[in-house]
């Protein structure tokens, strides 16, 4: 059914356009198993071990970038 496919697409689109949540960040970190440095030179282990308050601060920065469409 084409309308069902479109509904799924719209739901996915809505989720992709919604502000990042702490759960999104945690899910991404749980999936990352690499010990290599990222393209930014920050190792996964560093991000994995930072305090929750710091993760929340990072999420705030991501939200600001997303809403302003401007990378500081």
PDB file of C-alpha atoms in Angstrom:
ATOM      1  CA  UNK A   1       0.000   0.000   0.000  1.00  0.00           C
ATOM      2  CA  UNK A   2       1.591   3.232  -1.157  1.00  0.00           C
ATOM      3  CA  UNK A   3       0.014   5.415   1.530  1.00  0.00           C
ATOM      4  CA  UNK A   4       1.516   3.210   4.271  1.00  0.00           C
ATOM      5  CA  UNK A   5       4.965   3.574   2.757  1.00  0.00           C
ATOM      6  CA  UNK A   6       4.491   7.326   2.630  1.00  0.00           C
ATOM      7  CA  UNK A   7       3.386   7.380   6.304  1.00  0.00           C
ATOM      8  CA  UNK A   8       6.514   5.491   7.318  1.00  0.00           C
ATOM      9  CA  UNK A   9       8.626   7.892   5.273  1.00  0.00           C
ATOM     10  CA  UNK A  10       6.978  10.908   6.912  1.00  0.00           C
ATOM     11  CA  UNK A  11       7.473   9.408  10.387  1.00  0.00           C
ATOM     12  CA  UNK A  12      11.163   8.831   9.640  1.00  0.00           C
ATOM     13  CA  UNK A  13      11.471  12.340   8.228  1.00  0.00           C
ATOM     14  CA  UNK A  14       9.842  13.806  11.346  1.00  0.00           C
ATOM     15  CA  UNK A  15      12.229  11.893  13.584  1.00  0.00           C
ATOM     16  CA  UNK A  16      15.246  12.991  11.539  1.00  0.00           C
ATOM     17  CA  UNK A  17      14.164  16.617  11.787  1.00  0.00           C
ATOM     18  CA  UNK A  18      13.451  16.554  15.518  1.00  0.00           C
ATOM     19  CA  UNK A  19      15.999  17.850  18.044  1.00  0.00           C
ATOM     20  CA  UNK A  20      18.610  15.344  19.156  1.00  0.00           C
ATOM     21  CA  UNK A  21      17.871  13.683  22.483  1.00  0.00           C
ATOM     22  CA  UNK A  22      20.191  12.170  25.080  1.00  0.00           C
ATOM     23  CA  UNK A  23      18.821   8.732  24.148  1.00  0.00           C
ATOM     24  CA  UNK A  24      19.881   9.333  20.522  1.00  0.00           C
ATOM     25  CA  UNK A  25      23.415  10.136  21.658  1.00  0.00           C
ATOM     26  CA  UNK A  26      23.549   7.120  23.972  1.00  0.00           C
ATOM     27  CA  UNK A  27      22.283   4.791  21.225  1.00  0.00           C
ATOM     28  CA  UNK A  28      24.935   6.075  18.836  1.00  0.00           C
ATOM     29  CA  UNK A  29      27.655   5.614  21.457  1.00  0.00           C
ATOM     30  CA  UNK A  30      26.516   2.066  22.220  1.00  0.00           C
ATOM     31  CA  UNK A  31      26.788   1.143  18.530  1.00  0.00           C
ATOM     32  CA  UNK A  32      30.300   2.531  18.216  1.00  0.00           C
ATOM     33  CA  UNK A  33      32.944  -0.082  18.945  1.00  0.00           C
ATOM     34  CA  UNK A  34      35.920   1.398  17.148  1.00  0.00           C
ATOM     35  CA  UNK A  35      39.061   2.282  19.064  1.00  0.00           C
ATOM     36  CA  UNK A  36      40.293   4.434  16.173  1.00  0.00           C
ATOM     37  CA  UNK A  37      40.221   8.206  16.224  1.00  0.00           C
ATOM     38  CA  UNK A  38      37.299   9.923  14.560  1.00  0.00           C
ATOM     39  CA  UNK A  39      37.810  12.389  11.725  1.00  0.00           C
ATOM     40  CA  UNK A  40      37.954  15.109  14.391  1.00  0.00           C
ATOM     41  CA  UNK A  41      40.829  13.309  16.149  1.00  0.00           C
ATOM     42  CA  UNK A  42      38.725  12.521  19.232  1.00  0.00           C
ATOM     43  CA  UNK A  43      38.838   8.848  20.238  1.00  0.00           C
ATOM     44  CA  UNK A  44      35.529   7.060  20.850  1.00  0.00           C
ATOM     45  CA  UNK A  45      36.667   6.037  24.341  1.00  0.00           C
ATOM     46  CA  UNK A  46      36.976   9.692  25.320  1.00  0.00           C
ATOM     47  CA  UNK A  47      33.377  10.475  24.365  1.00  0.00           C
ATOM     48  CA  UNK A  48      32.112   7.213  25.851  1.00  0.00           C
ATOM     49  CA  UNK A  49      33.610   8.058  29.251  1.00  0.00           C
ATOM     50  CA  UNK A  50      32.608  11.711  29.622  1.00  0.00           C
ATOM     51  CA  UNK A  51      30.085  12.640  32.328  1.00  0.00           C
ATOM     52  CA  UNK A  52      26.368  12.828  31.553  1.00  0.00           C
ATOM     53  CA  UNK A  53      26.403  16.588  32.201  1.00  0.00           C
ATOM     54  CA  UNK A  54      29.002  17.001  29.449  1.00  0.00           C
ATOM     55  CA  UNK A  55      26.933  14.885  27.052  1.00  0.00           C
ATOM     56  CA  UNK A  56      23.966  17.150  27.766  1.00  0.00           C
ATOM     57  CA  UNK A  57      26.136  20.180  26.967  1.00  0.00           C
ATOM     58  CA  UNK A  58      27.231  18.602  23.681  1.00  0.00           C
ATOM     59  CA  UNK A  59      23.596  17.919  22.806  1.00  0.00           C
ATOM     60  CA  UNK A  60      22.744  21.586  23.478  1.00  0.00           C
ATOM     61  CA  UNK A  61      25.479  22.622  21.040  1.00  0.00           C
ATOM     62  CA  UNK A  62      24.163  20.161  18.422  1.00  0.00           C
ATOM     63  CA  UNK A  63      20.643  21.556  18.858  1.00  0.00           C
ATOM     64  CA  UNK A  64      21.897  25.132  18.478  1.00  0.00           C
ATOM     65  CA  UNK A  65      23.779  24.212  15.306  1.00  0.00           C
ATOM     66  CA  UNK A  66      20.726  22.393  13.929  1.00  0.00           C
ATOM     67  CA  UNK A  67      18.268  25.196  14.671  1.00  0.00           C
ATOM     68  CA  UNK A  68      20.535  28.051  13.545  1.00  0.00           C
ATOM     69  CA  UNK A  69      22.037  26.155  10.588  1.00  0.00           C
ATOM     70  CA  UNK A  70      25.334  27.754  11.531  1.00  0.00           C
ATOM     71  CA  UNK A  71      28.394  25.906  12.815  1.00  0.00           C
ATOM     72  CA  UNK A  72      30.233  28.072  15.369  1.00  0.00           C
TER      73      UNK A  72
END
